[in-house]
Amino acid sequence: PVACDIPPPPTASPVSRGVCPREGAAGPAPKPSPSNCTSLFSKCKVTQVLGNVCLELLECSDGGGGATQLDAELSIPDKDLTFDVPLGKGRECLTDTDLLILLAMIPQLAPYEKQIKQLIELRGFIPAKVFSECVRLYNVTRGPAPGELSGCVALDSNVMCWKDKCLHQGTTDYGCFHHNTTKAHPAAANSVGAYQ
């Protein structure tokens, strides 16, 4: 993969990490991770509405040798966007703020901006059944050796679903990972959080 530093647009959170290679490739070049995080998995896929979407799965320790947590970074390289998605429960969605950024940056979503803003005024949030992008872990297992962690990652999408019709609704499967956590965080090998 090609590594580069592209500054994010002012509305992006947090920072873009570079150019994502073609679908199925290994994913974007890893950014310098905090010393308490290890990259477990990185892959890019072309999705129907968002285009090329890269997903990196990170295992982060609390820094004190205690519990570890899985986090995901979801990036759309063509728009210089990267979103952090903590995966403490195994499935987590982009925030309303993140979804509003997507609404502003993805041309196919522009016609729905008025409706989404009306929903926010009416309900105070964007209903997940209308618009959501959620990273989901499944088949997560520990072992058989201490510190081994395996699982699979998918992106569940509901994009502009109104009255049983959607611009897009479906799952993009990113594949599976296997990692021996004892190599990166020996003290945290048997404490992997609540994402199972």
PDB file of N, CA, C and O in Angstrom, residues 37-41 57 59 68 70 141-151 177-192 195:
ATOM      1  N   CYS A  37      -1.955   0.194  21.255  1.00  0.00           N
ATOM      2  CA  CYS A  37      -2.836  -0.388  20.234  1.00  0.00           C
ATOM      3  C   CYS A  37      -2.039  -1.231  19.245  1.00  0.00           C
ATOM      4  O   CYS A  37      -0.926  -0.891  18.877  1.00  0.00           O
ATOM      5  N   THR A  38      -2.666  -2.319  18.806  1.00  0.00           N
ATOM      6  CA  THR A  38      -2.080  -3.212  17.814  1.00  0.00           C
ATOM      7  C   THR A  38      -3.091  -3.421  16.694  1.00  0.00           C
ATOM      8  O   THR A  38      -4.261  -3.715  16.963  1.00  0.00           O
ATOM      9  N   SER A  39      -2.661  -3.284  15.460  1.00  0.00           N
ATOM     10  CA  SER A  39      -3.541  -3.538  14.332  1.00  0.00           C
ATOM     11  C   SER A  39      -3.721  -5.043  14.154  1.00  0.00           C
ATOM     12  O   SER A  39      -2.747  -5.786  14.058  1.00  0.00           O
ATOM     13  N   LEU A  40      -4.975  -5.493  14.128  1.00  0.00           N
ATOM     14  CA  LEU A  40      -5.285  -6.910  13.952  1.00  0.00           C
ATOM     15  C   LEU A  40      -5.656  -7.246  12.518  1.00  0.00           C
ATOM     16  O   LEU A  40      -5.484  -8.378  12.077  1.00  0.00           O
ATOM     17  N   PHE A  41      -6.186  -6.251  11.796  1.00  0.00           N
ATOM     18  CA  PHE A  41      -6.814  -6.549  10.521  1.00  0.00           C
ATOM     19  C   PHE A  41      -7.039  -5.244   9.774  1.00  0.00           C
ATOM     20  O   PHE A  41      -7.397  -4.240  10.378  1.00  0.00           O
ATOM     21  N   LEU A  57      -9.134  -2.947  12.180  1.00  0.00           N
ATOM     22  CA  LEU A  57      -9.491  -3.400  13.512  1.00  0.00           C
ATOM     23  C   LEU A  57      -8.266  -3.286  14.408  1.00  0.00           C
ATOM     24  O   LEU A  57      -7.195  -3.777  14.063  1.00  0.00           O
ATOM     25  N   GLU A  59      -6.661  -3.576  18.453  1.00  0.00           N
ATOM     26  CA  GLU A  59      -6.809  -4.017  19.830  1.00  0.00           C
ATOM     27  C   GLU A  59      -6.008  -3.054  20.687  1.00  0.00           C
ATOM     28  O   GLU A  59      -4.806  -2.877  20.479  1.00  0.00           O
ATOM     29  N   THR A  68      -8.278  -5.318  27.555  1.00  0.00           N
ATOM     30  CA  THR A  68      -8.115  -4.791  26.206  1.00  0.00           C
ATOM     31  C   THR A  68      -9.488  -4.564  25.602  1.00  0.00           C
ATOM     32  O   THR A  68     -10.483  -5.109  26.056  1.00  0.00           O
ATOM     33  N   LEU A  70     -11.460  -3.790  21.603  1.00  0.00           N
ATOM     34  CA  LEU A  70     -11.331  -3.684  20.161  1.00  0.00           C
ATOM     35  C   LEU A  70     -11.957  -2.387  19.689  1.00  0.00           C
ATOM     36  O   LEU A  70     -13.050  -2.011  20.128  1.00  0.00           O
ATOM     37  N   THR A 141     -13.837 -15.589  19.117  1.00  0.00           N
ATOM     38  CA  THR A 141     -13.457 -16.635  20.074  1.00  0.00           C
ATOM     39  C   THR A 141     -12.074 -16.354  20.628  1.00  0.00           C
ATOM     40  O   THR A 141     -11.248 -15.706  19.978  1.00  0.00           O
ATOM     41  N   ARG A 142     -11.853 -16.862  21.822  1.00  0.00           N
ATOM     42  CA  ARG A 142     -10.525 -16.838  22.430  1.00  0.00           C
ATOM     43  C   ARG A 142      -9.987 -18.250  22.428  1.00  0.00           C
ATOM     44  O   ARG A 142     -10.737 -19.203  22.610  1.00  0.00           O
ATOM     45  N   GLY A 143      -8.680 -18.372  22.229  1.00  0.00           N
ATOM     46  CA  GLY A 143      -8.056 -19.698  22.307  1.00  0.00           C
ATOM     47  C   GLY A 143      -7.924 -20.351  20.956  1.00  0.00           C
ATOM     48  O   GLY A 143      -8.202 -19.745  19.944  1.00  0.00           O
ATOM     49  N   PRO A 144      -7.463 -21.569  20.920  1.00  0.00           N
ATOM     50  CA  PRO A 144      -7.315 -22.458  22.064  1.00  0.00           C
ATOM     51  C   PRO A 144      -6.141 -22.090  22.973  1.00  0.00           C
ATOM     52  O   PRO A 144      -6.188 -22.368  24.164  1.00  0.00           O
ATOM     53  N   ALA A 145      -5.106 -21.472  22.459  1.00  0.00           N
ATOM     54  CA  ALA A 145      -3.971 -21.089  23.303  1.00  0.00           C
ATOM     55  C   ALA A 145      -4.302 -19.782  24.025  1.00  0.00           C
ATOM     56  O   ALA A 145      -5.050 -18.949  23.495  1.00  0.00           O
ATOM     57  N   PRO A 146      -3.768 -19.571  25.217  1.00  0.00           N
ATOM     58  CA  PRO A 146      -3.998 -18.305  25.922  1.00  0.00           C
ATOM     59  C   PRO A 146      -3.550 -17.132  25.055  1.00  0.00           C
ATOM     60  O   PRO A 146      -2.486 -17.166  24.458  1.00  0.00           O
ATOM     61  N   GLY A 147      -4.372 -16.106  25.007  1.00  0.00           N
ATOM     62  CA  GLY A 147      -4.024 -14.910  24.261  1.00  0.00           C
ATOM     63  C   GLY A 147      -4.393 -14.922  22.794  1.00  0.00           C
ATOM     64  O   GLY A 147      -4.220 -13.925  22.113  1.00  0.00           O
ATOM     65  N   GLU A 148      -4.925 -16.034  22.278  1.00  0.00           N
ATOM     66  CA  GLU A 148      -5.334 -16.061  20.877  1.00  0.00           C
ATOM     67  C   GLU A 148      -6.732 -15.471  20.752  1.00  0.00           C
ATOM     68  O   GLU A 148      -7.602 -15.727  21.576  1.00  0.00           O
ATOM     69  N   LEU A 149      -6.929 -14.693  19.701  1.00  0.00           N
ATOM     70  CA  LEU A 149      -8.199 -14.028  19.447  1.00  0.00           C
ATOM     71  C   LEU A 149      -8.520 -14.152  17.964  1.00  0.00           C
ATOM     72  O   LEU A 149      -7.689 -13.835  17.124  1.00  0.00           O
ATOM     73  N   SER A 150      -9.717 -14.635  17.658  1.00  0.00           N
ATOM     74  CA  SER A 150     -10.156 -14.790  16.272  1.00  0.00           C
ATOM     75  C   SER A 150     -11.559 -14.241  16.139  1.00  0.00           C
ATOM     76  O   SER A 150     -12.322 -14.206  17.099  1.00  0.00           O
ATOM     77  N   GLY A 151     -11.911 -13.856  14.939  1.00  0.00           N
ATOM     78  CA  GLY A 151     -13.264 -13.382  14.685  1.00  0.00           C
ATOM     79  C   GLY A 151     -13.395 -12.861  13.276  1.00  0.00           C
ATOM     80  O   GLY A 151     -12.460 -12.915  12.478  1.00  0.00           O
ATOM     81  N   PHE A 177     -10.162 -12.558  11.057  1.00  0.00           N
ATOM     82  CA  PHE A 177      -8.815 -12.318  11.550  1.00  0.00           C
ATOM     83  C   PHE A 177      -8.470 -13.368  12.603  1.00  0.00           C
ATOM     84  O   PHE A 177      -9.341 -14.003  13.190  1.00  0.00           O
ATOM     85  N   HIS A 178      -7.184 -13.545  12.809  1.00  0.00           N
ATOM     86  CA  HIS A 178      -6.676 -14.390  13.889  1.00  0.00           C
ATOM     87  C   HIS A 178      -5.421 -13.705  14.411  1.00  0.00           C
ATOM     88  O   HIS A 178      -4.540 -13.331  13.644  1.00  0.00           O
ATOM     89  N   HIS A 179      -5.347 -13.532  15.729  1.00  0.00           N
ATOM     90  CA  HIS A 179      -4.224 -12.809  16.304  1.00  0.00           C
ATOM     91  C   HIS A 179      -3.880 -13.392  17.665  1.00  0.00           C
ATOM     92  O   HIS A 179      -4.765 -13.766  18.425  1.00  0.00           O
ATOM     93  N   ASN A 180      -2.592 -13.462  17.952  1.00  0.00           N
ATOM     94  CA  ASN A 180      -2.141 -13.910  19.263  1.00  0.00           C
ATOM     95  C   ASN A 180      -1.832 -12.669  20.086  1.00  0.00           C
ATOM     96  O   ASN A 180      -0.812 -12.019  19.885  1.00  0.00           O
ATOM     97  N   THR A 181      -2.733 -12.325  21.018  1.00  0.00           N
ATOM     98  CA  THR A 181      -2.593 -11.090  21.788  1.00  0.00           C
ATOM     99  C   THR A 181      -1.468 -11.140  22.798  1.00  0.00           C
ATOM    100  O   THR A 181      -1.018 -10.094  23.254  1.00  0.00           O
ATOM    101  N   THR A 182      -0.991 -12.309  23.165  1.00  0.00           N
ATOM    102  CA  THR A 182       0.084 -12.374  24.162  1.00  0.00           C
ATOM    103  C   THR A 182       1.361 -11.757  23.639  1.00  0.00           C
ATOM    104  O   THR A 182       2.171 -11.278  24.410  1.00  0.00           O
ATOM    105  N   LYS A 183       1.546 -11.749  22.324  1.00  0.00           N
ATOM    106  CA  LYS A 183       2.759 -11.147  21.750  1.00  0.00           C
ATOM    107  C   LYS A 183       2.755  -9.639  21.938  1.00  0.00           C
ATOM    108  O   LYS A 183       3.783  -9.032  22.154  1.00  0.00           O
ATOM    109  N   ALA A 184       1.553  -9.024  21.857  1.00  0.00           N
ATOM    110  CA  ALA A 184       1.474  -7.573  21.975  1.00  0.00           C
ATOM    111  C   ALA A 184       1.210  -7.118  23.407  1.00  0.00           C
ATOM    112  O   ALA A 184       1.745  -6.113  23.843  1.00  0.00           O
ATOM    113  N   HIS A 185       0.365  -7.841  24.133  1.00  0.00           N
ATOM    114  CA  HIS A 185      -0.044  -7.423  25.468  1.00  0.00           C
ATOM    115  C   HIS A 185      -0.113  -8.639  26.391  1.00  0.00           C
ATOM    116  O   HIS A 185      -1.190  -9.124  26.702  1.00  0.00           O
ATOM    117  N   PRO A 186       1.021  -9.158  26.862  1.00  0.00           N
ATOM    118  CA  PRO A 186       1.014 -10.384  27.651  1.00  0.00           C
ATOM    119  C   PRO A 186       0.100 -10.336  28.861  1.00  0.00           C
ATOM    120  O   PRO A 186      -0.583 -11.302  29.165  1.00  0.00           O
ATOM    121  N   ALA A 187       0.037  -9.239  29.567  1.00  0.00           N
ATOM    122  CA  ALA A 187      -0.773  -9.182  30.785  1.00  0.00           C
ATOM    123  C   ALA A 187      -2.268  -9.173  30.489  1.00  0.00           C
ATOM    124  O   ALA A 187      -3.089  -9.464  31.344  1.00  0.00           O
ATOM    125  N   ALA A 188      -2.631  -8.803  29.267  1.00  0.00           N
ATOM    126  CA  ALA A 188      -4.040  -8.664  28.931  1.00  0.00           C
ATOM    127  C   ALA A 188      -4.575  -9.831  28.122  1.00  0.00           C
ATOM    128  O   ALA A 188      -5.670  -9.766  27.596  1.00  0.00           O
ATOM    129  N   ALA A 189      -3.843 -10.912  28.022  1.00  0.00           N
ATOM    130  CA  ALA A 189      -4.194 -12.006  27.126  1.00  0.00           C
ATOM    131  C   ALA A 189      -5.547 -12.616  27.395  1.00  0.00           C
ATOM    132  O   ALA A 189      -6.226 -13.051  26.489  1.00  0.00           O
ATOM    133  N   ASN A 190      -5.986 -12.649  28.632  1.00  0.00           N
ATOM    134  CA  ASN A 190      -7.255 -13.299  28.946  1.00  0.00           C
ATOM    135  C   ASN A 190      -8.346 -12.302  29.327  1.00  0.00           C
ATOM    136  O   ASN A 190      -9.330 -12.673  29.931  1.00  0.00           O
ATOM    137  N   SER A 191      -8.176 -11.055  28.989  1.00  0.00           N
ATOM    138  CA  SER A 191      -9.156 -10.031  29.335  1.00  0.00           C
ATOM    139  C   SER A 191      -9.443  -9.196  28.095  1.00  0.00           C
ATOM    140  O   SER A 191      -8.836  -8.158  27.889  1.00  0.00           O
ATOM    141  N   VAL A 192     -10.360  -9.644  27.269  1.00  0.00           N
ATOM    142  CA  VAL A 192     -10.553  -9.009  25.969  1.00  0.00           C
ATOM    143  C   VAL A 192     -11.848  -8.229  25.863  1.00  0.00           C
ATOM    144  O   VAL A 192     -12.273  -7.888  24.783  1.00  0.00           O
ATOM    145  N   TYR A 195     -16.950  -7.924  23.860  1.00  0.00           N
ATOM    146  CA  TYR A 195     -17.406  -7.989  22.469  1.00  0.00           C
ATOM    147  C   TYR A 195     -17.709  -9.374  21.988  1.00  0.00           C
ATOM    148  O   TYR A 195     -17.930  -9.582  20.812  1.00  0.00           O
TER     149      TYR A 195
END
